[in-house]
Amino acid sequence: MSDLENAVLVTGGTAGIGLASAVALADKGFKVFVTGRSAPGLEAAVQADPRLTAIQADSSDLASIQAVADRIRAEGATLRVLVVNAGTAETTKLGQTDIATFDRTFDLNVKGVFFTVQTLEPLLIDGASVILIGSIVSIKGMADLSVYNASKAAVRSFARSWANDLRGRRIRVNTLSPGPVRTPLVQRLRGGDAASLDAFEAWAAEASPSGRIGQPEDIADVVTFLASDAARHVNGVELFVDGGLAQI
Ligand SMILES: NC(=O)c1ccc[n+]([C@@H]2O[C@H](COP(=O)([O-])OP(=O)(O)OC[C@H]3O[C@@H](n4cnc5c(N)ncnc54)[C@H](OP(=O)(O)O)[C@@H]3O)[C@@H](O)[C@H]2O)c1
């Protein structure tokens, strides 16, 4: 099998969970495409791992998603694995949230996820694995994050529906829902403030039976499992990877 028949797309694959997943999948021998919006971010990802093929794209923009599909098709590749990872989180205090903030979250985390899978589906081989990156907030009412929480509940629902919709092609669709993970997203949510980040990590360590915040590699290892034949009978699940935080 040529590596073009064994390709992977990781959306938002230039930092955090997406980059760690892309590197882990490249380690397994896949040809890996990654997307991201920022050109310097894409360059840095390819510098960090020259096996990655970078495509500049905005997953909340339908024309941009179509351009990703066109580029992968032009390279002659088909996808064995699709990791729909690009996502955002912003504070949305009830009573203080404007429509633009609401729309940014839903445009990427819900609309972007739907149209990424719809647009890329023709490039997926029969028996492919689709992995949606959700969050434990799909089942938790984390304070001041209700819009993000709801967006991830939608992701969990998409996986269940698409496992059914794509059954004819034996395509598995699962949600991988991380707990808190040390990434640039969490740093941004804490306003880039070191003391606030320390306090958040201390809370995550205390709240989780594993006693620590997650690392991107903790998530990437489970992405490679869901991508693999070892997970051939795992379909439609929401798999929590949170050290037990949301389970107790
Ligand atoms: N970190 C956590 O604690 C945590 C917990 C649970 C779930 N998650 C979920 O895990 C996923 C990844 O989170 P992360 O913490 O790794 O995020 P991150 O550190 O902010 O990295 C996000 C990645 O996605 C890209 N990206 C952002 N917006 C994009 C867009 N509109 N189109 C294409 N690419 C985009 C970013 O590059 P550019 O900015 O250059 O586009 C970057 O490569 C998200 O779905 C998030 O909700 C994270």
PDB file of C-alpha atoms and ligand atoms in Angstrom:
ATOM      1  CA  MET A   1       0.000   0.000   0.000  1.00  0.00           C
ATOM      2  CA  SER A   2       1.444   3.446  -0.895  1.00  0.00           C
ATOM      3  CA  ASP A   3       1.476   6.074   1.805  1.00  0.00           C
ATOM      4  CA  LEU A   4      -1.023   8.132  -0.223  1.00  0.00           C
ATOM      5  CA  GLU A   5      -3.608   5.374   0.360  1.00  0.00           C
ATOM      6  CA  ASN A   6      -2.749   5.522   4.024  1.00  0.00           C
ATOM      7  CA  ALA A   7      -3.097   9.235   4.704  1.00  0.00           C
ATOM      8  CA  VAL A   8      -4.412  11.151   7.671  1.00  0.00           C
ATOM      9  CA  LEU A   9      -5.775  14.667   8.067  1.00  0.00           C
ATOM     10  CA  VAL A  10      -5.550  16.380  11.456  1.00  0.00           C
ATOM     11  CA  THR A  11      -7.394  19.697  11.503  1.00  0.00           C
ATOM     12  CA  GLY A  12      -5.786  22.248  13.803  1.00  0.00           C
ATOM     13  CA  GLY A  13      -2.650  20.132  13.733  1.00  0.00           C
ATOM     14  CA  THR A  14      -0.010  22.812  14.308  1.00  0.00           C
ATOM     15  CA  ALA A  15      -0.148  23.087  18.110  1.00  0.00           C
ATOM     16  CA  GLY A  16      -1.346  21.378  21.268  1.00  0.00           C
ATOM     17  CA  ILE A  17      -3.356  18.160  20.993  1.00  0.00           C
ATOM     18  CA  GLY A  18      -3.510  18.296  17.185  1.00  0.00           C
ATOM     19  CA  LEU A  19       0.258  18.556  16.708  1.00  0.00           C
ATOM     20  CA  ALA A  20       0.979  15.780  19.223  1.00  0.00           C
ATOM     21  CA  SER A  21      -1.585  13.579  17.448  1.00  0.00           C
ATOM     22  CA  ALA A  22      -0.115  14.353  14.028  1.00  0.00           C
ATOM     23  CA  VAL A  23       3.392  13.407  15.214  1.00  0.00           C
ATOM     24  CA  ALA A  24       2.123  10.210  16.874  1.00  0.00           C
ATOM     25  CA  LEU A  25       0.303   9.201  13.665  1.00  0.00           C
ATOM     26  CA  ALA A  26       3.403   9.933  11.571  1.00  0.00           C
ATOM     27  CA  ASP A  27       5.320   7.658  13.989  1.00  0.00           C
ATOM     28  CA  LYS A  28       2.827   4.906  13.048  1.00  0.00           C
ATOM     29  CA  GLY A  29       3.734   5.297   9.376  1.00  0.00           C
ATOM     30  CA  PHE A  30       0.856   7.425   8.132  1.00  0.00           C
ATOM     31  CA  LYS A  31       1.310  10.274   5.691  1.00  0.00           C
ATOM     32  CA  VAL A  32      -0.067  13.182   7.724  1.00  0.00           C
ATOM     33  CA  PHE A  33      -1.681  16.399   6.512  1.00  0.00           C
ATOM     34  CA  VAL A  34      -2.231  19.128   9.114  1.00  0.00           C
ATOM     35  CA  THR A  35      -4.223  22.341   8.888  1.00  0.00           C
ATOM     36  CA  GLY A  36      -4.053  25.622  10.772  1.00  0.00           C
ATOM     37  CA  ARG A  37      -4.772  29.268  10.048  1.00  0.00           C
ATOM     38  CA  SER A  38      -1.446  30.905  10.804  1.00  0.00           C
ATOM     39  CA  ALA A  39       1.426  30.592   8.299  1.00  0.00           C
ATOM     40  CA  PRO A  40       4.118  30.860  11.020  1.00  0.00           C
ATOM     41  CA  GLY A  41       2.268  28.173  12.995  1.00  0.00           C
ATOM     42  CA  LEU A  42       2.279  25.874   9.957  1.00  0.00           C
ATOM     43  CA  GLU A  43       5.978  26.536   9.319  1.00  0.00           C
ATOM     44  CA  ALA A  44       6.829  25.814  12.956  1.00  0.00           C
ATOM     45  CA  ALA A  45       4.911  22.528  12.850  1.00  0.00           C
ATOM     46  CA  VAL A  46       6.761  21.349   9.734  1.00  0.00           C
ATOM     47  CA  GLN A  47      10.052  22.434  11.287  1.00  0.00           C
ATOM     48  CA  ALA A  48       9.181  20.460  14.418  1.00  0.00           C
ATOM     49  CA  ASP A  49       8.341  17.395  12.273  1.00  0.00           C
ATOM     50  CA  PRO A  50       9.273  17.517   8.564  1.00  0.00           C
ATOM     51  CA  ARG A  51       7.087  14.446   7.908  1.00  0.00           C
ATOM     52  CA  LEU A  52       3.986  16.680   8.222  1.00  0.00           C
ATOM     53  CA  THR A  53       2.389  18.270   5.143  1.00  0.00           C
ATOM     54  CA  ALA A  54       0.916  21.661   6.066  1.00  0.00           C
ATOM     55  CA  ILE A  55      -2.224  23.139   4.504  1.00  0.00           C
ATOM     56  CA  GLN A  56      -3.321  26.641   5.474  1.00  0.00           C
ATOM     57  CA  ALA A  57      -7.050  26.570   6.211  1.00  0.00           C
ATOM     58  CA  ASP A  58      -9.764  27.903   8.484  1.00  0.00           C
ATOM     59  CA  SER A  59     -12.080  25.098   9.616  1.00  0.00           C
ATOM     60  CA  SER A  60     -14.909  27.566  10.283  1.00  0.00           C
ATOM     61  CA  ASP A  61     -14.944  28.623   6.619  1.00  0.00           C
ATOM     62  CA  LEU A  62     -16.693  26.355   4.125  1.00  0.00           C
ATOM     63  CA  ALA A  63     -14.653  27.440   1.092  1.00  0.00           C
ATOM     64  CA  SER A  64     -11.483  26.817   3.058  1.00  0.00           C
ATOM     65  CA  ILE A  65     -12.620  23.311   4.042  1.00  0.00           C
ATOM     66  CA  GLN A  66     -13.377  22.588   0.372  1.00  0.00           C
ATOM     67  CA  ALA A  67      -9.893  23.829  -0.578  1.00  0.00           C
ATOM     68  CA  VAL A  68      -8.377  21.311   1.872  1.00  0.00           C
ATOM     69  CA  ALA A  69     -10.319  18.505   0.203  1.00  0.00           C
ATOM     70  CA  ASP A  70      -9.236  19.731  -3.243  1.00  0.00           C
ATOM     71  CA  ARG A  71      -5.570  19.841  -2.168  1.00  0.00           C
ATOM     72  CA  ILE A  72      -5.629  16.305  -0.731  1.00  0.00           C
ATOM     73  CA  ARG A  73      -7.380  15.039  -3.872  1.00  0.00           C
ATOM     74  CA  ALA A  74      -4.826  16.827  -6.068  1.00  0.00           C
ATOM     75  CA  GLU A  75      -2.037  15.029  -4.191  1.00  0.00           C
ATOM     76  CA  GLY A  76      -3.737  11.751  -5.109  1.00  0.00           C
ATOM     77  CA  ALA A  77      -4.297  10.831  -1.463  1.00  0.00           C
ATOM     78  CA  THR A  78      -7.202   9.072   0.229  1.00  0.00           C
ATOM     79  CA  LEU A  79      -7.812   9.230   3.961  1.00  0.00           C
ATOM     80  CA  ARG A  80      -7.685   6.264   6.312  1.00  0.00           C
ATOM     81  CA  VAL A  81      -8.024   8.542   9.349  1.00  0.00           C
ATOM     82  CA  LEU A  82      -9.655  11.949   9.854  1.00  0.00           C
ATOM     83  CA  VAL A  83      -8.991  13.719  13.157  1.00  0.00           C
ATOM     84  CA  VAL A  84     -11.381  16.664  13.541  1.00  0.00           C
ATOM     85  CA  ASN A  85      -9.506  18.545  16.216  1.00  0.00           C
ATOM     86  CA  ALA A  86      -9.637  22.288  15.418  1.00  0.00           C
ATOM     87  CA  GLY A  87     -11.674  23.903  18.152  1.00  0.00           C
ATOM     88  CA  THR A  88     -11.845  26.964  20.322  1.00  0.00           C
ATOM     89  CA  ALA A  89     -13.015  27.926  23.801  1.00  0.00           C
ATOM     90  CA  GLU A  90     -13.878  31.352  25.133  1.00  0.00           C
ATOM     91  CA  THR A  91     -15.421  32.517  28.372  1.00  0.00           C
ATOM     92  CA  THR A  92     -19.158  33.116  27.848  1.00  0.00           C
ATOM     93  CA  LYS A  93     -20.522  34.479  31.120  1.00  0.00           C
ATOM     94  CA  LEU A  94     -24.310  34.413  31.080  1.00  0.00           C
ATOM     95  CA  GLY A  95     -25.482  38.031  30.830  1.00  0.00           C
ATOM     96  CA  GLN A  96     -22.220  39.282  29.309  1.00  0.00           C
ATOM     97  CA  THR A  97     -21.828  37.305  26.071  1.00  0.00           C
ATOM     98  CA  ASP A  98     -22.271  38.870  22.655  1.00  0.00           C
ATOM     99  CA  ILE A  99     -23.422  37.163  19.470  1.00  0.00           C
ATOM    100  CA  ALA A 100     -19.982  37.376  17.850  1.00  0.00           C
ATOM    101  CA  THR A 101     -18.441  35.333  20.678  1.00  0.00           C
ATOM    102  CA  PHE A 102     -21.246  32.771  20.504  1.00  0.00           C
ATOM    103  CA  ASP A 103     -20.831  32.517  16.725  1.00  0.00           C
ATOM    104  CA  ARG A 104     -17.025  32.087  16.848  1.00  0.00           C
ATOM    105  CA  THR A 105     -17.438  29.032  19.056  1.00  0.00           C
ATOM    106  CA  PHE A 106     -20.305  27.428  17.146  1.00  0.00           C
ATOM    107  CA  ASP A 107     -18.874  28.324  13.702  1.00  0.00           C
ATOM    108  CA  LEU A 108     -15.735  26.309  14.454  1.00  0.00           C
ATOM    109  CA  ASN A 109     -16.760  23.677  17.023  1.00  0.00           C
ATOM    110  CA  VAL A 110     -20.137  22.732  15.510  1.00  0.00           C
ATOM    111  CA  LYS A 111     -20.580  24.049  11.960  1.00  0.00           C
ATOM    112  CA  GLY A 112     -16.896  23.495  11.184  1.00  0.00           C
ATOM    113  CA  VAL A 113     -17.007  19.913  12.456  1.00  0.00           C
ATOM    114  CA  PHE A 114     -20.147  19.121  10.444  1.00  0.00           C
ATOM    115  CA  PHE A 115     -18.835  20.553   7.173  1.00  0.00           C
ATOM    116  CA  THR A 116     -15.354  19.105   7.642  1.00  0.00           C
ATOM    117  CA  VAL A 117     -16.776  15.588   7.842  1.00  0.00           C
ATOM    118  CA  GLN A 118     -19.346  16.188   5.094  1.00  0.00           C
ATOM    119  CA  THR A 119     -16.726  17.665   2.733  1.00  0.00           C
ATOM    120  CA  LEU A 120     -13.963  15.130   3.446  1.00  0.00           C
ATOM    121  CA  GLU A 121     -16.210  12.051   3.475  1.00  0.00           C
ATOM    122  CA  PRO A 122     -15.721  11.289  -0.252  1.00  0.00           C
ATOM    123  CA  LEU A 123     -11.959  11.087   0.381  1.00  0.00           C
ATOM    124  CA  LEU A 124     -12.330   8.573   3.219  1.00  0.00           C
ATOM    125  CA  ILE A 125     -11.679   4.949   2.314  1.00  0.00           C
ATOM    126  CA  ASP A 126     -14.219   2.303   3.322  1.00  0.00           C
ATOM    127  CA  GLY A 127     -13.393   1.202   6.867  1.00  0.00           C
ATOM    128  CA  ALA A 128     -11.804   4.566   7.748  1.00  0.00           C
ATOM    129  CA  SER A 129     -11.661   5.943  11.286  1.00  0.00           C
ATOM    130  CA  VAL A 130     -13.079   9.403  12.048  1.00  0.00           C
ATOM    131  CA  ILE A 131     -12.051  10.834  15.405  1.00  0.00           C
ATOM    132  CA  LEU A 132     -13.829  13.939  16.680  1.00  0.00           C
ATOM    133  CA  ILE A 133     -12.024  15.753  19.489  1.00  0.00           C
ATOM    134  CA  GLY A 134     -14.721  16.618  22.014  1.00  0.00           C
ATOM    135  CA  SER A 135     -14.262  17.489  25.686  1.00  0.00           C
ATOM    136  CA  ILE A 136     -15.410  16.321  29.083  1.00  0.00           C
ATOM    137  CA  VAL A 137     -17.525  19.512  29.128  1.00  0.00           C
ATOM    138  CA  SER A 138     -20.011  17.656  26.904  1.00  0.00           C
ATOM    139  CA  ILE A 139     -21.320  16.210  30.174  1.00  0.00           C
ATOM    140  CA  LYS A 140     -20.161  18.876  32.648  1.00  0.00           C
ATOM    141  CA  GLY A 141     -21.623  22.284  33.366  1.00  0.00           C
ATOM    142  CA  MET A 142     -18.283  24.084  33.682  1.00  0.00           C
ATOM    143  CA  ALA A 143     -18.964  27.622  34.958  1.00  0.00           C
ATOM    144  CA  ASP A 144     -18.905  30.522  32.491  1.00  0.00           C
ATOM    145  CA  LEU A 145     -18.319  28.175  29.546  1.00  0.00           C
ATOM    146  CA  SER A 146     -21.887  27.224  28.635  1.00  0.00           C
ATOM    147  CA  VAL A 147     -21.479  27.952  24.902  1.00  0.00           C
ATOM    148  CA  TYR A 148     -18.308  25.837  24.694  1.00  0.00           C
ATOM    149  CA  ASN A 149     -19.939  23.109  26.806  1.00  0.00           C
ATOM    150  CA  ALA A 150     -22.948  23.004  24.464  1.00  0.00           C
ATOM    151  CA  SER A 151     -20.737  22.942  21.374  1.00  0.00           C
ATOM    152  CA  LYS A 152     -18.971  19.829  22.656  1.00  0.00           C
ATOM    153  CA  ALA A 153     -22.299  18.163  23.470  1.00  0.00           C
ATOM    154  CA  ALA A 154     -23.090  18.646  19.777  1.00  0.00           C
ATOM    155  CA  VAL A 155     -19.801  16.973  18.827  1.00  0.00           C
ATOM    156  CA  ARG A 156     -20.663  13.941  20.961  1.00  0.00           C
ATOM    157  CA  SER A 157     -24.039  13.776  19.215  1.00  0.00           C
ATOM    158  CA  PHE A 158     -22.474  14.037  15.738  1.00  0.00           C
ATOM    159  CA  ALA A 159     -20.280  10.981  16.375  1.00  0.00           C
ATOM    160  CA  ARG A 160     -23.252   8.869  17.388  1.00  0.00           C
ATOM    161  CA  SER A 161     -25.298   9.960  14.365  1.00  0.00           C
ATOM    162  CA  TRP A 162     -22.477   9.561  11.853  1.00  0.00           C
ATOM    163  CA  ALA A 163     -21.500   6.111  13.148  1.00  0.00           C
ATOM    164  CA  ASN A 164     -25.009   5.230  12.019  1.00  0.00           C
ATOM    165  CA  ASP A 165     -25.053   7.334   8.818  1.00  0.00           C
ATOM    166  CA  LEU A 166     -21.713   5.883   7.617  1.00  0.00           C
ATOM    167  CA  ARG A 167     -22.341   2.262   8.588  1.00  0.00           C
ATOM    168  CA  GLY A 168     -22.726   1.273   4.930  1.00  0.00           C
ATOM    169  CA  ARG A 169     -19.070   2.168   4.353  1.00  0.00           C
ATOM    170  CA  ARG A 170     -17.856   0.576   7.648  1.00  0.00           C
ATOM    171  CA  ILE A 171     -16.490   3.972   8.675  1.00  0.00           C
ATOM    172  CA  ARG A 172     -16.117   4.193  12.452  1.00  0.00           C
ATOM    173  CA  VAL A 173     -16.826   7.553  14.096  1.00  0.00           C
ATOM    174  CA  ASN A 174     -15.821   8.149  17.704  1.00  0.00           C
ATOM    175  CA  THR A 175     -15.484  11.135  20.006  1.00  0.00           C
ATOM    176  CA  LEU A 176     -12.320  11.425  22.086  1.00  0.00           C
ATOM    177  CA  SER A 177     -13.072  13.767  24.980  1.00  0.00           C
ATOM    178  CA  PRO A 178     -10.033  15.105  26.840  1.00  0.00           C
ATOM    179  CA  GLY A 179     -10.033  16.582  30.310  1.00  0.00           C
ATOM    180  CA  PRO A 180      -7.789  19.606  30.944  1.00  0.00           C
ATOM    181  CA  VAL A 181      -4.601  19.416  28.872  1.00  0.00           C
ATOM    182  CA  ARG A 182      -1.634  21.761  28.988  1.00  0.00           C
ATOM    183  CA  THR A 183      -1.830  23.490  25.574  1.00  0.00           C
ATOM    184  CA  PRO A 184      -1.761  27.039  24.180  1.00  0.00           C
ATOM    185  CA  LEU A 185      -5.596  27.056  24.354  1.00  0.00           C
ATOM    186  CA  VAL A 186      -5.584  26.665  28.135  1.00  0.00           C
ATOM    187  CA  GLN A 187      -2.907  29.346  28.429  1.00  0.00           C
ATOM    188  CA  ARG A 188      -5.086  31.726  26.397  1.00  0.00           C
ATOM    189  CA  LEU A 189      -8.172  30.918  28.480  1.00  0.00           C
ATOM    190  CA  ARG A 190      -6.172  31.872  31.615  1.00  0.00           C
ATOM    191  CA  GLY A 191      -5.280  35.197  29.955  1.00  0.00           C
ATOM    192  CA  GLY A 192      -1.608  34.220  29.624  1.00  0.00           C
ATOM    193  CA  ASP A 193      -1.268  34.765  33.387  1.00  0.00           C
ATOM    194  CA  ALA A 194       1.256  32.339  34.957  1.00  0.00           C
ATOM    195  CA  ALA A 195      -0.298  32.439  38.448  1.00  0.00           C
ATOM    196  CA  SER A 196      -3.768  31.777  37.049  1.00  0.00           C
ATOM    197  CA  LEU A 197      -2.412  28.890  34.946  1.00  0.00           C
ATOM    198  CA  ASP A 198      -0.668  27.409  38.006  1.00  0.00           C
ATOM    199  CA  ALA A 199      -3.919  27.652  39.965  1.00  0.00           C
ATOM    200  CA  PHE A 200      -5.819  25.926  37.132  1.00  0.00           C
ATOM    201  CA  GLU A 201      -3.249  23.118  36.918  1.00  0.00           C
ATOM    202  CA  ALA A 202      -3.395  22.679  40.707  1.00  0.00           C
ATOM    203  CA  TRP A 203      -7.204  22.422  40.495  1.00  0.00           C
ATOM    204  CA  ALA A 204      -6.960  19.860  37.661  1.00  0.00           C
ATOM    205  CA  ALA A 205      -4.454  17.777  39.646  1.00  0.00           C
ATOM    206  CA  GLU A 206      -6.658  17.839  42.724  1.00  0.00           C
ATOM    207  CA  ALA A 207      -9.863  17.055  40.811  1.00  0.00           C
ATOM    208  CA  SER A 208      -8.404  14.102  38.885  1.00  0.00           C
ATOM    209  CA  PRO A 209      -7.688  10.696  40.465  1.00  0.00           C
ATOM    210  CA  SER A 210      -4.573  10.630  38.273  1.00  0.00           C
ATOM    211  CA  GLY A 211      -3.306  13.649  40.215  1.00  0.00           C
ATOM    212  CA  ARG A 212      -2.139  15.759  37.286  1.00  0.00           C
ATOM    213  CA  ILE A 213      -3.231  17.795  34.303  1.00  0.00           C
ATOM    214  CA  GLY A 214      -3.116  15.985  30.933  1.00  0.00           C
ATOM    215  CA  GLN A 215      -0.340  16.377  28.380  1.00  0.00           C
ATOM    216  CA  PRO A 216      -0.993  16.454  24.608  1.00  0.00           C
ATOM    217  CA  GLU A 217       0.797  13.078  24.290  1.00  0.00           C
ATOM    218  CA  ASP A 218      -1.767  11.486  26.668  1.00  0.00           C
ATOM    219  CA  ILE A 219      -4.423  12.332  24.101  1.00  0.00           C
ATOM    220  CA  ALA A 220      -2.297  11.526  21.045  1.00  0.00           C
ATOM    221  CA  ASP A 221      -1.739   7.944  22.249  1.00  0.00           C
ATOM    222  CA  VAL A 222      -5.504   7.375  22.367  1.00  0.00           C
ATOM    223  CA  VAL A 223      -5.922   8.993  18.935  1.00  0.00           C
ATOM    224  CA  THR A 224      -3.501   6.393  17.534  1.00  0.00           C
ATOM    225  CA  PHE A 225      -5.496   3.645  19.280  1.00  0.00           C
ATOM    226  CA  LEU A 226      -8.807   4.831  17.787  1.00  0.00           C
ATOM    227  CA  ALA A 227      -7.094   5.128  14.391  1.00  0.00           C
ATOM    228  CA  SER A 228      -5.787   1.577  14.573  1.00  0.00           C
ATOM    229  CA  ASP A 229      -7.236  -1.829  13.795  1.00  0.00           C
ATOM    230  CA  ALA A 230      -7.065  -2.571  17.540  1.00  0.00           C
ATOM    231  CA  ALA A 231     -10.134  -0.303  17.827  1.00  0.00           C
ATOM    232  CA  ARG A 232     -11.996  -2.052  14.965  1.00  0.00           C
ATOM    233  CA  HIS A 233     -15.069  -2.744  17.151  1.00  0.00           C
ATOM    234  CA  VAL A 234     -15.107   0.664  18.878  1.00  0.00           C
ATOM    235  CA  ASN A 235     -17.767   2.812  17.209  1.00  0.00           C
ATOM    236  CA  GLY A 236     -19.981   5.734  18.225  1.00  0.00           C
ATOM    237  CA  VAL A 237     -18.455   6.042  21.682  1.00  0.00           C
ATOM    238  CA  GLU A 238     -17.409   9.088  23.637  1.00  0.00           C
ATOM    239  CA  LEU A 239     -14.050   8.039  25.094  1.00  0.00           C
ATOM    240  CA  PHE A 240     -13.016  10.220  28.029  1.00  0.00           C
ATOM    241  CA  VAL A 241      -9.273  10.737  28.426  1.00  0.00           C
ATOM    242  CA  ASP A 242      -9.138  12.779  31.588  1.00  0.00           C
ATOM    243  CA  GLY A 243      -7.319  10.789  34.258  1.00  0.00           C
ATOM    244  CA  GLY A 244     -10.763  10.102  35.683  1.00  0.00           C
ATOM    245  CA  LEU A 245     -11.645  13.747  36.403  1.00  0.00           C
ATOM    246  CA  ALA A 246     -15.155  13.657  34.953  1.00  0.00           C
ATOM    247  CA  GLN A 247     -15.803  10.056  35.979  1.00  0.00           C
ATOM    248  CA  ILE A 248     -15.812  10.436  39.789  1.00  0.00           C
TER     249      ILE A 248
HETATM  250  N1  LIG B   1      -6.555  21.835  26.008  1.00  0.00           N
HETATM  251  C1  LIG B   1      -7.556  21.333  26.689  1.00  0.00           C
HETATM  252  O1  LIG B   1      -7.572  21.356  27.938  1.00  0.00           O
HETATM  253  C2  LIG B   1      -8.695  20.662  25.975  1.00  0.00           C
HETATM  254  C3  LIG B   1      -9.601  19.920  26.740  1.00  0.00           C
HETATM  255  C4  LIG B   1     -10.669  19.292  26.106  1.00  0.00           C
HETATM  256  C5  LIG B   1     -10.830  19.423  24.741  1.00  0.00           C
HETATM  257  N2  LIG B   1      -9.946  20.157  24.014  1.00  0.00           N
HETATM  258  C6  LIG B   1     -10.185  20.246  22.571  1.00  0.00           C
HETATM  259  O2  LIG B   1      -9.032  19.789  21.885  1.00  0.00           O
HETATM  260  C7  LIG B   1      -8.938  20.469  20.629  1.00  0.00           C
HETATM  261  C8  LIG B   1      -7.547  21.065  20.504  1.00  0.00           C
HETATM  262  O3  LIG B   1      -7.341  21.915  21.621  1.00  0.00           O
HETATM  263  P1  LIG B   1      -5.900  22.480  22.005  1.00  0.00           P
HETATM  264  O4  LIG B   1      -5.981  22.777  23.461  1.00  0.00           O
HETATM  265  O5  LIG B   1      -4.823  21.631  21.460  1.00  0.00           O
HETATM  266  O6  LIG B   1      -5.963  23.884  21.197  1.00  0.00           O
HETATM  267  P2  LIG B   1      -4.810  24.917  20.817  1.00  0.00           P
HETATM  268  O7  LIG B   1      -3.657  24.736  21.713  1.00  0.00           O
HETATM  269  O8  LIG B   1      -5.476  26.249  20.755  1.00  0.00           O
HETATM  270  O9  LIG B   1      -4.410  24.477  19.329  1.00  0.00           O
HETATM  271  C9  LIG B   1      -5.408  24.613  18.350  1.00  0.00           C
HETATM  272  C10 LIG B   1      -4.895  24.232  16.989  1.00  0.00           C
HETATM  273  O10 LIG B   1      -5.976  24.400  16.067  1.00  0.00           O
HETATM  274  C11 LIG B   1      -5.652  25.409  15.122  1.00  0.00           C
HETATM  275  N3  LIG B   1      -6.869  26.168  14.860  1.00  0.00           N
HETATM  276  C12 LIG B   1      -7.516  27.017  15.686  1.00  0.00           C
HETATM  277  N4  LIG B   1      -8.576  27.536  15.065  1.00  0.00           N
HETATM  278  C13 LIG B   1      -8.596  26.990  13.819  1.00  0.00           C
HETATM  279  C14 LIG B   1      -9.441  27.137  12.688  1.00  0.00           C
HETATM  280  N5  LIG B   1     -10.487  27.983  12.701  1.00  0.00           N
HETATM  281  N6  LIG B   1      -9.172  26.426  11.580  1.00  0.00           N
HETATM  282  C15 LIG B   1      -8.110  25.583  11.543  1.00  0.00           C
HETATM  283  N7  LIG B   1      -7.266  25.419  12.555  1.00  0.00           N
HETATM  284  C16 LIG B   1      -7.517  26.117  13.690  1.00  0.00           C
HETATM  285  C17 LIG B   1      -4.529  26.222  15.762  1.00  0.00           C
HETATM  286  O11 LIG B   1      -3.707  26.860  14.808  1.00  0.00           O
HETATM  287  P3  LIG B   1      -4.093  28.380  14.279  1.00  0.00           P
HETATM  288  O12 LIG B   1      -4.395  29.173  15.504  1.00  0.00           O
HETATM  289  O13 LIG B   1      -2.894  28.813  13.525  1.00  0.00           O
HETATM  290  O14 LIG B   1      -5.282  28.207  13.397  1.00  0.00           O
HETATM  291  C18 LIG B   1      -3.773  25.101  16.479  1.00  0.00           C
HETATM  292  O15 LIG B   1      -3.019  24.356  15.549  1.00  0.00           O
HETATM  293  C19 LIG B   1     -10.062  21.483  20.605  1.00  0.00           C
HETATM  294  O16 LIG B   1     -11.162  20.950  19.890  1.00  0.00           O
HETATM  295  C20 LIG B   1     -10.416  21.654  22.068  1.00  0.00           C
HETATM  296  O17 LIG B   1     -11.749  22.058  22.258  1.00  0.00           O
HETATM  297  C21 LIG B   1      -8.883  20.784  24.595  1.00  0.00           C
END
